[in-house]
Tab-separated table of C-alpha atoms and ligand atoms in Angstrom:
chain	number	residue	atom	x	y	z
H	121	UNK	CA	0.000	0.000	0.000
H	122	UNK	CA	2.064	3.022	-1.127
H	123	UNK	CA	-0.493	5.577	0.093
H	124	UNK	CA	-1.624	6.345	3.627
H	125	UNK	CA	-5.208	5.474	4.528
H	126	UNK	CA	-4.595	4.705	8.190
H	127	UNK	CA	-3.433	7.956	9.805
H	128	UNK	CA	-6.126	9.588	11.908
H	129	UNK	CA	-5.936	13.290	11.159
H	130	UNK	CA	-7.146	15.794	13.716
H	131	UNK	CA	-9.232	18.135	11.584
H	132	UNK	CA	-9.979	20.582	14.393
H	133	UNK	CA	-8.834	24.108	13.656
H	134	UNK	CA	-8.686	23.306	9.947
H	135	UNK	CA	-12.109	24.685	8.992
H	136	UNK	CA	-13.590	21.197	8.569
H	137	UNK	CA	-17.389	21.192	8.530
H	138	UNK	CA	-17.310	17.497	9.470
H	139	UNK	CA	-15.901	18.284	12.932
H	140	UNK	CA	-16.353	22.029	13.512
H	141	UNK	CA	-19.957	21.896	12.290
H	142	UNK	CA	-21.129	19.430	14.950
H	143	UNK	CA	-23.744	20.971	17.206
H	144	UNK	CA	-24.256	23.940	14.890
H	145	UNK	CA	-27.759	24.814	13.674
H	146	UNK	CA	-28.862	23.222	10.447
H	147	UNK	CA	-28.495	19.589	9.558
H	148	UNK	CA	-25.396	18.737	11.602
H	149	UNK	CA	-25.462	16.078	14.313
H	150	UNK	CA	-25.071	17.338	17.890
H	151	UNK	CA	-21.782	17.080	19.747
H	152	UNK	CA	-21.151	13.920	21.804
H	153	UNK	CA	-21.510	13.585	25.546
H	154	UNK	CA	-18.439	14.197	27.670
H	155	UNK	CA	-15.948	11.387	27.466
H	156	UNK	CA	-16.615	10.477	23.819
H	157	UNK	CA	-14.633	11.669	20.829
H	158	UNK	CA	-16.594	12.551	17.700
H	159	UNK	CA	-16.271	10.197	14.742
H	160	UNK	CA	-17.412	12.202	11.713
H	161	UNK	CA	-19.737	9.990	9.660
H	162	UNK	CA	-22.149	12.531	8.204
H	163	UNK	CA	-21.179	15.146	5.594
H	164	UNK	CA	-19.840	13.400	2.490
H	165	UNK	CA	-16.155	14.146	2.595
H	166	UNK	CA	-13.294	11.884	3.601
H	167	UNK	CA	-11.028	11.656	6.597
H	168	UNK	CA	-8.093	10.691	4.396
H	169	UNK	CA	-5.280	12.892	3.149
H	170	UNK	CA	-5.537	13.299	-0.592
H	171	UNK	CA	-2.961	12.066	-3.095
H	172	UNK	CA	0.310	14.009	-2.574
H	173	UNK	CA	0.437	15.166	-6.210
H	174	UNK	CA	-2.476	17.519	-5.460
H	175	UNK	CA	-0.887	19.599	-2.681
H	176	UNK	CA	2.343	19.476	-4.698
H	177	UNK	CA	0.585	20.989	-7.718
H	178	UNK	CA	-1.141	23.653	-5.614
H	179	UNK	CA	2.036	24.551	-3.737
H	180	UNK	CA	4.044	24.721	-6.958
H	181	UNK	CA	1.581	27.223	-8.413
H	182	UNK	CA	1.115	29.112	-5.146
H	183	UNK	CA	4.867	29.569	-4.785
H	184	UNK	CA	4.757	31.887	-7.792
H	185	UNK	CA	3.324	34.888	-5.956
H	186	UNK	CA	1.199	36.396	-8.705
H	187	UNK	CA	-2.390	35.312	-8.921
H	188	UNK	CA	-3.812	37.471	-11.667
H	189	UNK	CA	-6.420	36.677	-14.285
H	190	UNK	CA	-5.552	33.418	-15.924
H	191	UNK	CA	-6.202	31.324	-18.995
H	192	UNK	CA	-7.311	27.728	-18.717
H	193	UNK	CA	-4.543	25.770	-20.423
H	194	UNK	CA	-5.196	22.875	-22.788
H	195	UNK	CA	-3.569	20.693	-20.128
H	196	UNK	CA	-6.766	21.072	-18.059
H	197	UNK	CA	-8.982	19.724	-20.847
H	198	UNK	CA	-6.432	17.050	-21.781
H	199	UNK	CA	-6.354	15.873	-18.153
H	200	UNK	CA	-10.146	15.458	-18.143
H	201	UNK	CA	-10.162	13.752	-21.549
H	202	UNK	CA	-7.455	11.331	-20.376
H	203	UNK	CA	-9.213	10.648	-17.084
H	204	UNK	CA	-12.554	9.963	-18.740
H	205	UNK	CA	-10.852	7.688	-21.279
H	206	UNK	CA	-8.867	5.685	-18.729
H	207	UNK	CA	-11.432	5.487	-15.934
H	208	UNK	CA	-14.735	5.444	-17.819
H	209	UNK	CA	-13.777	4.173	-21.273
H	210	UNK	CA	-14.979	7.420	-22.875
H	211	UNK	CA	-13.776	7.833	-26.469
H	212	UNK	CA	-14.203	10.878	-28.671
H	213	UNK	CA	-14.442	13.455	-25.901
H	214	UNK	CA	-13.163	16.819	-27.071
H	215	UNK	CA	-12.399	20.080	-25.340
H	216	UNK	CA	-15.520	21.843	-26.605
H	217	UNK	CA	-17.845	19.337	-24.862
H	218	UNK	CA	-16.265	20.155	-21.481
H	219	UNK	CA	-17.289	23.158	-19.424
H	220	UNK	CA	-16.424	24.397	-15.969
H	221	UNK	CA	-19.082	24.292	-13.252
H	222	UNK	CA	-18.782	25.967	-9.885
H	223	UNK	CA	-19.840	22.844	-8.017
H	224	UNK	CA	-21.994	20.018	-9.256
H	225	UNK	CA	-25.083	21.477	-7.603
H	226	UNK	CA	-24.365	24.776	-9.338
H	227	UNK	CA	-24.277	22.780	-12.570
H	228	UNK	CA	-27.620	21.185	-11.696
H	229	UNK	CA	-29.129	24.639	-11.082
H	230	UNK	CA	-27.743	26.066	-14.352
H	231	UNK	CA	-28.907	23.059	-16.338
H	232	UNK	CA	-32.398	23.149	-14.849
H	233	UNK	CA	-32.574	26.843	-15.597
H	234	UNK	CA	-32.560	26.108	-19.292
H	235	UNK	CA	-34.797	23.017	-19.131
H	236	UNK	CA	-37.656	24.017	-16.868
H	237	UNK	CA	-39.474	27.079	-15.602
H	238	UNK	CA	-40.105	27.642	-11.889
H	239	UNK	CA	-43.177	25.643	-10.963
H	240	UNK	CA	-42.379	22.922	-13.496
H	241	UNK	CA	-42.067	19.370	-12.270
H	242	UNK	CA	-38.679	17.606	-12.270
H	243	UNK	CA	-38.301	13.846	-11.855
H	244	UNK	CA	-35.985	12.477	-9.162
H	245	UNK	CA	-35.619	9.089	-7.578
H	246	UNK	CA	-36.170	8.677	-3.881
H	247	UNK	CA	-34.353	8.171	-1.551
H	248	UNK	CA	-32.855	11.482	-2.672
H	249	UNK	CA	-29.617	13.315	-1.977
H	250	UNK	CA	-30.556	16.331	0.145
H	251	UNK	CA	-28.509	18.692	-2.045
H	252	UNK	CA	-30.896	17.993	-4.934
H	253	UNK	CA	-33.887	18.683	-2.728
H	254	UNK	CA	-32.505	22.057	-1.654
H	255	UNK	CA	-31.343	23.057	-5.117
H	256	UNK	CA	-34.733	22.323	-6.642
H	257	UNK	CA	-36.785	23.830	-3.841
H	258	UNK	CA	-34.628	26.946	-3.629
H	259	UNK	CA	-35.086	27.530	-7.350
H	260	UNK	CA	-38.830	26.987	-7.370
H	261	UNK	CA	-39.128	23.621	-9.153
H	262	UNK	CA	-41.674	21.000	-8.193
H	263	UNK	CA	-40.031	17.724	-7.200
H	264	UNK	CA	-41.757	14.556	-8.340
H	265	UNK	CA	-40.234	11.456	-6.789
H	266	UNK	CA	-40.159	8.066	-8.368
H	267	UNK	CA	-39.336	5.745	-5.458
H	268	UNK	CA	-36.600	3.175	-5.923
H	269	UNK	CA	-37.793	-0.245	-4.847
H	270	UNK	CA	-35.808	-3.066	-3.268
H	271	UNK	CA	-36.025	-6.366	-5.119
H	272	UNK	CA	-36.118	-9.808	-3.475
H	273	UNK	CA	-32.362	-9.552	-2.807
H	274	UNK	CA	-32.665	-6.100	-1.280
H	275	UNK	CA	-31.085	-4.424	-4.332
H	276	UNK	CA	-32.448	-0.958	-5.049
H	277	UNK	CA	-34.047	-0.828	-8.512
H	278	UNK	CA	-35.743	1.830	-10.598
H	279	UNK	CA	-39.467	1.442	-11.230
H	280	UNK	CA	-39.646	2.240	-14.943
H	281	UNK	CA	-43.439	2.086	-15.145
H	282	UNK	CA	-43.704	4.559	-12.285
H	283	UNK	CA	-41.143	6.876	-13.919
H	284	UNK	CA	-43.072	6.738	-17.178
H	285	UNK	CA	-46.408	7.415	-15.527
H	286	UNK	CA	-45.067	10.340	-13.507
H	287	UNK	CA	-43.437	11.898	-16.565
H	288	UNK	CA	-46.729	11.729	-18.422
H	289	UNK	CA	-48.960	12.844	-15.567
H	290	UNK	CA	-46.763	15.806	-14.672
H	291	UNK	CA	-45.627	16.891	-18.154
H	292	UNK	CA	-42.041	16.328	-17.077
H	293	UNK	CA	-39.209	17.216	-19.437
H	294	UNK	CA	-36.269	17.355	-17.017
H	295	UNK	CA	-34.913	14.649	-14.728
H	296	UNK	CA	-31.978	14.223	-12.401
H	297	UNK	CA	-30.300	10.846	-12.541
H	298	UNK	CA	-27.792	10.133	-9.765
H	299	UNK	CA	-25.198	7.588	-10.890
H	300	UNK	CA	-23.809	6.045	-8.706
H	301	UNK	CA	-26.696	6.721	-6.398
H	302	UNK	CA	-26.403	8.704	-3.176
H	303	UNK	CA	-27.563	7.501	-0.653
H	304	UNK	CA	-28.430	3.979	-1.892
H	305	UNK	CA	-24.964	3.186	-3.259
H	306	UNK	CA	-26.180	1.601	-6.503
H	307	UNK	CA	-23.760	1.466	-9.411
H	308	UNK	CA	-26.346	1.131	-12.140
H	309	UNK	CA	-25.831	-1.643	-14.667
H	310	UNK	CA	-25.883	-0.867	-18.365
H	311	UNK	CA	-29.322	-2.442	-18.916
H	312	UNK	CA	-30.786	-0.389	-16.094
H	313	UNK	CA	-29.476	2.864	-17.551
H	314	UNK	CA	-30.685	1.829	-21.000
H	315	UNK	CA	-34.195	1.211	-19.693
H	316	UNK	CA	-34.244	4.517	-17.822
H	317	UNK	CA	-33.038	6.336	-20.926
H	318	UNK	CA	-35.821	4.667	-22.932
H	319	UNK	CA	-38.355	6.135	-20.524
H	320	UNK	CA	-36.746	9.553	-20.734
H	321	UNK	CA	-36.589	9.400	-24.546
H	322	UNK	CA	-40.215	8.360	-24.898
H	323	UNK	CA	-41.274	11.293	-22.751
H	324	UNK	CA	-38.968	13.907	-24.259
H	325	UNK	CA	-37.042	14.281	-20.999
H	326	UNK	CA	-33.582	15.834	-20.901
H	327	UNK	CA	-31.408	14.171	-18.282
H	328	UNK	CA	-29.030	15.769	-15.828
H	329	UNK	CA	-26.751	12.874	-14.940
H	330	UNK	CA	-24.877	13.569	-11.716
H	331	UNK	CA	-21.817	11.318	-11.842
H	332	UNK	CA	-19.829	12.973	-9.064
H	333	UNK	CA	-19.423	9.537	-7.429
H	334	UNK	CA	-18.302	7.791	-10.598
H	335	UNK	CA	-14.737	7.192	-9.396
H	336	UNK	CA	-15.743	5.649	-6.089
H	337	UNK	CA	-16.678	2.189	-7.210
H	338	UNK	CA	-16.405	-0.745	-4.848
H	339	UNK	CA	-15.037	-4.221	-5.516
H	340	UNK	CA	-16.364	-5.965	-8.600
H	341	UNK	CA	-18.511	-3.126	-9.963
H	342	UNK	CA	-18.073	-0.816	-12.936
H	343	UNK	CA	-19.394	2.650	-13.604
H	344	UNK	CA	-21.225	3.083	-16.904
H	345	UNK	CA	-21.451	6.721	-18.035
H	346	UNK	CA	-25.053	7.566	-18.906
H	347	UNK	CA	-23.960	9.166	-22.168
H	348	UNK	CA	-22.292	5.922	-23.270
H	349	UNK	CA	-25.385	3.729	-23.484
H	350	UNK	CA	-26.684	5.019	-26.850
H	351	UNK	CA	-26.373	7.870	-29.308
H	352	UNK	CA	-29.689	9.197	-28.016
H	353	UNK	CA	-28.393	9.163	-24.432
H	354	UNK	CA	-25.261	10.976	-25.566
H	355	UNK	CA	-27.383	13.758	-27.055
H	356	UNK	CA	-30.028	13.881	-24.329
H	357	UNK	CA	-27.756	14.063	-21.292
H	358	UNK	CA	-25.960	16.794	-19.384
H	359	UNK	CA	-23.324	14.900	-17.392
H	360	UNK	CA	-21.693	16.404	-14.307
H	361	UNK	CA	-18.371	15.289	-12.854
H	362	UNK	CA	-15.778	16.561	-10.399
H	363	UNK	CA	-12.518	15.527	-8.774
H	364	UNK	CA	-13.921	16.828	-5.475
H	365	UNK	CA	-15.672	13.708	-4.153
H	366	UNK	CA	-12.952	11.420	-5.496
H	367	UNK	CA	-9.972	13.286	-4.053
H	368	UNK	CA	-11.510	15.068	-1.050
H	369	UNK	CA	-11.367	18.529	-2.624
H	370	UNK	CA	-14.852	19.843	-1.817
H	371	UNK	CA	-13.316	22.872	-0.093
H	372	UNK	CA	-11.542	23.877	-3.289
H	373	UNK	CA	-14.645	23.895	-5.548
H	374	UNK	CA	-14.325	22.892	-9.164
H	375	UNK	CA	-16.543	20.627	-11.225
H	376	UNK	CA	-17.232	20.223	-14.906
H	377	UNK	CA	-19.916	19.216	-17.322
H	378	UNK	CA	-19.732	17.076	-20.437
H	379	UNK	CA	-22.406	17.964	-22.987
H	380	UNK	CA	-22.153	16.619	-26.533
H	381	UNK	CA	-25.344	18.206	-27.874
H	382	UNK	CA	-24.337	21.661	-29.104
H	383	UNK	CA	-27.709	23.309	-28.611
H	384	UNK	CA	-27.984	21.986	-25.081
H	385	UNK	CA	-24.410	22.980	-24.358
H	386	UNK	CA	-24.952	26.522	-25.565
H	387	UNK	CA	-28.122	26.836	-23.488
H	388	UNK	CA	-26.401	25.581	-20.315
H	389	UNK	CA	-23.364	27.782	-20.923
H	390	UNK	CA	-25.576	30.805	-21.504
H	391	UNK	CA	-27.336	30.152	-18.235
H	392	UNK	CA	-24.197	29.636	-16.157
H	393	UNK	CA	-22.001	32.264	-17.782
H	394	UNK	CA	-24.519	35.071	-17.551
H	395	UNK	CA	-24.370	34.934	-13.770
H	396	UNK	CA	-20.697	35.962	-13.982
H	397	UNK	CA	-20.174	33.783	-10.921
H	398	UNK	CA	-19.218	30.610	-12.714
H	399	UNK	CA	-15.465	31.190	-12.812
H	400	UNK	CA	-12.663	28.736	-12.198
H	401	UNK	CA	-10.113	29.325	-9.451
H	402	UNK	CA	-6.486	28.941	-10.446
H	403	UNK	CA	-5.591	26.798	-7.412
H	404	UNK	CA	-8.501	24.413	-7.874
H	405	UNK	CA	-7.529	24.111	-11.526
H	406	UNK	CA	-4.034	23.048	-10.452
H	407	UNK	CA	-5.617	20.653	-7.972
H	408	UNK	CA	-7.378	18.917	-10.858
H	409	UNK	CA	-4.093	18.777	-12.766
H	410	UNK	CA	-2.458	17.158	-9.736
H	411	UNK	CA	-5.365	14.736	-9.358
H	412	UNK	CA	-5.780	13.447	-12.878
H	413	UNK	CA	-2.249	12.021	-12.982
H	414	UNK	CA	-0.864	8.465	-12.951
H	415	UNK	CA	-0.410	8.832	-9.185
H	416	UNK	CA	-4.024	9.965	-8.890
H	417	UNK	CA	-5.164	6.855	-10.738
H	418	UNK	CA	-3.129	4.603	-8.410
H	419	UNK	CA	-4.391	6.467	-5.343
H	420	UNK	CA	-8.046	6.083	-6.336
H	421	UNK	CA	-7.548	2.366	-6.955
H	422	UNK	CA	-6.165	2.042	-3.456
H	423	UNK	CA	-8.896	4.251	-1.991
H	424	UNK	CA	-11.574	2.049	-3.543
H	425	UNK	CA	-9.929	-1.060	-2.093
H	426	UNK	CA	-9.842	0.562	1.367
H	427	UNK	CA	-13.488	1.632	1.104
H	428	UNK	CA	-14.512	-1.819	-0.116
H	429	UNK	CA	-12.910	-3.290	3.013
H	430	UNK	CA	-14.690	-0.762	5.252
H	431	UNK	CA	-18.047	-1.451	3.613
H	432	UNK	CA	-17.554	-5.222	3.806
H	433	UNK	CA	-16.639	-4.929	7.471
H	434	UNK	CA	-19.632	-2.703	8.289
H	435	UNK	CA	-22.190	-4.812	6.429
H	436	UNK	CA	-20.885	-8.019	7.989
H	437	UNK	CA	-20.959	-6.425	11.444
H	438	UNK	CA	-24.551	-5.268	10.967
H	439	UNK	CA	-25.666	-8.685	9.738
H	440	UNK	CA	-23.996	-10.435	12.676
H	441	UNK	CA	-24.765	-8.025	15.507
H	442	UNK	CA	-27.719	-5.777	14.693
H	443	UNK	CA	-30.720	-7.975	13.802
H	444	UNK	CA	-33.534	-5.804	12.446
H	445	UNK	CA	-31.184	-3.245	10.898
H	446	UNK	CA	-31.278	-3.671	7.144
H	447	UNK	CA	-28.747	-2.370	4.663
H	448	UNK	CA	-28.284	-2.935	0.944
H	449	UNK	CA	-24.536	-3.267	0.522
H	450	UNK	CA	-23.335	-0.266	-1.501
H	451	UNK	CA	-21.644	-0.950	-4.830
H	452	UNK	CA	-20.218	2.556	-5.051
H	453	UNK	CA	-19.877	5.668	-2.850
H	454	UNK	CA	-18.778	5.317	0.772
H	455	UNK	CA	-22.275	5.710	2.194
H	456	UNK	CA	-24.385	3.210	4.095
H	457	UNK	CA	-28.120	3.754	4.230
H	458	UNK	CA	-29.391	1.840	7.241
H	459	UNK	CA	-33.073	1.001	7.506
H	460	UNK	CA	-33.943	0.699	11.192
H	461	UNK	CA	-37.688	0.098	10.764
H	462	UNK	CA	-37.677	-3.509	11.983
H	463	UNK	CA	-35.197	-2.844	14.757
H	464	UNK	CA	-37.233	0.098	16.078
H	465	UNK	CA	-40.461	-1.943	15.954
H	466	UNK	CA	-38.839	-4.843	17.799
H	467	UNK	CA	-37.382	-2.594	20.510
H	468	UNK	CA	-40.182	-0.051	20.856
H	469	UNK	CA	-37.858	2.834	19.926
H	470	UNK	CA	-38.134	5.735	17.525
H	471	UNK	CA	-35.530	6.635	14.942
H	472	UNK	CA	-34.918	9.848	16.918
H	473	UNK	CA	-33.938	7.783	19.954
H	474	UNK	CA	-31.621	5.582	17.883
H	475	UNK	CA	-29.899	8.547	16.278
H	476	UNK	CA	-29.538	10.410	19.555
H	477	UNK	CA	-28.026	7.329	21.223
H	478	UNK	CA	-25.389	7.220	18.468
H	479	UNK	CA	-24.708	10.948	18.595
H	480	UNK	CA	-24.321	10.809	22.401
H	481	UNK	CA	-21.411	8.389	22.045
H	482	UNK	CA	-19.725	10.268	19.218
H	483	UNK	CA	-21.035	8.344	16.223
H	484	UNK	CA	-21.820	11.436	14.163
H	485	UNK	CA	-24.086	9.712	11.665
H	486	UNK	CA	-26.819	11.492	9.736
H	487	UNK	CA	-30.606	11.490	9.953
H	488	UNK	CA	-31.843	9.507	6.941
H	489	UNK	CA	-35.168	11.327	6.824
H	490	UNK	CA	-33.513	14.207	5.019
H	491	UNK	CA	-32.832	11.712	2.208
H	492	UNK	CA	-36.426	10.445	2.341
H	493	UNK	CA	-35.731	7.311	4.340
H	494	UNK	CA	-38.513	7.478	6.987
H	495	UNK	CA	-36.676	5.312	9.527
H	496	UNK	CA	-33.140	5.473	8.143
H	497	UNK	CA	-29.664	6.671	9.029
H	498	UNK	CA	-26.898	7.535	6.560
H	499	UNK	CA	-23.318	6.684	7.516
H	500	UNK	CA	-20.126	7.827	5.851
H	501	UNK	CA	-17.422	5.140	5.934
H	502	UNK	CA	-14.564	7.170	4.446
H	503	UNK	CA	-12.425	6.961	7.548
H	504	UNK	CA	-9.432	4.888	8.572
H	505	UNK	CA	-10.667	1.384	9.310
H	506	UNK	CA	-9.716	1.706	12.997
H	507	UNK	CA	-12.291	4.501	13.377
H	508	UNK	CA	-14.956	2.526	11.534
H	509	UNK	CA	-14.327	-0.379	13.917
H	510	UNK	CA	-14.501	1.975	16.905
H	511	UNK	CA	-17.826	3.400	15.664
H	512	UNK	CA	-19.389	-0.032	15.239
H	513	UNK	CA	-18.201	-1.175	18.633
H	514	UNK	CA	-19.837	1.898	20.190
H	515	UNK	CA	-23.052	1.242	18.251
H	516	UNK	CA	-23.019	-2.317	19.528
H	517	UNK	CA	-22.412	-1.394	23.154
H	518	UNK	CA	-24.486	1.765	23.473
H	519	UNK	CA	-27.139	1.748	20.752
H	520	UNK	CA	-28.285	-1.529	19.225
H	521	UNK	CA	-27.355	-3.936	22.031
H	522	UNK	CA	-27.288	-1.559	24.991
N	748	LIG	C1	-24.819	13.200	-5.689
N	748	LIG	C2	-24.111	14.458	-5.275
N	748	LIG	N1	-24.094	15.510	-6.098
N	748	LIG	C3	-23.489	16.662	-5.758
N	748	LIG	C4	-22.838	16.795	-4.551
N	748	LIG	C5	-22.217	18.101	-4.176
N	748	LIG	O1	-21.369	18.527	-5.170
N	748	LIG	P1	-20.750	19.988	-5.149
N	748	LIG	O2	-20.127	20.172	-3.807
N	748	LIG	O3	-19.757	19.962	-6.275
N	748	LIG	O4	-21.889	20.933	-5.409
N	748	LIG	C6	-22.807	15.711	-3.670
N	748	LIG	C7	-22.138	15.829	-2.364
N	748	LIG	O5	-22.282	15.024	-1.498
N	748	LIG	C8	-23.466	14.525	-4.031
N	748	LIG	O6	-23.488	13.460	-3.224
């Protein structure tokens, strides 16, 4: 293992929402009771140091003490083209199909702005990433959920008939497709994406495909870019990517879209550029250049192996120790979405009591209701394994088998 995924970094005093945000108003968990350290398992960033080529690239640029207006070099586009080719098998991507986005959610807002008017309905799957909910509500769109359903093996699946019906009933022409899916952890298979794209095509729906998690794929699975499943999908889809989730760079900001359809691309660009806010930052640009390197590729491979081990450990632990807690093992992302319905019924407890019991002992997990899981908790497993083990031992002793 050439890279370090075991050091426990103290993030206090380093502006980290994951630790400094605890107990603050909003959606953060409360601080633990005295005597317990906080284990940050909520906001979706990682407690790992990023690949060293990223700070090296930032420091190299920062050491030249002039930070004036800058031009985006071809190296930036070439890095993205190379990354998409090597990681996602994307051929034929050219510079003009790539555009900067100030955050993936910013890209979602810009894209929706040219696809729907306030008050229009937009199709999303539920459970739903809370960032989508806020972005749509804040901008006046009407969210129509198509619930994912668990099959006989517990695997989350799309309900194509429901999607089709909701598109028709609500005159929907814009959808958000989250691939891999936060919080359910599905890495959609090609046939599933094809069927979804058939529904979207038949209903004249343009698709915003959020693929921010596309690099975080767990053992044995493969990410299929939405645009790759057919020529129609390539033309119908606004795809959003970023190095931020992959390399723990959320604090630097810097995402990008891939849009092959020229009309769509011009509409999205018009929407985002006219704000005059959608500008790249020179240091985050160098971060991407440091990320999309051979070292970055090796680091992500190792990261995914570490996360696979954490997820395997957690799911095994739950199956062996927490009867009544159900979880569909994630295939991508580092998020667990625990369904506590049966456990709560068996123990006469509410989900509030379960969550509070975890928070009290420093397991800073996240209320699943904000992702539309009525009796669910979301857990981030992107921590050194020793902390994941510590969290599960506390859950065993103080929450599920207290
Ligand atoms: C599916 C999904 N999209 C977007 C984001 C946020 O992206 P950004 O910080 O680039 O807006 C997240 C963060 O957790 C996410 O899970």
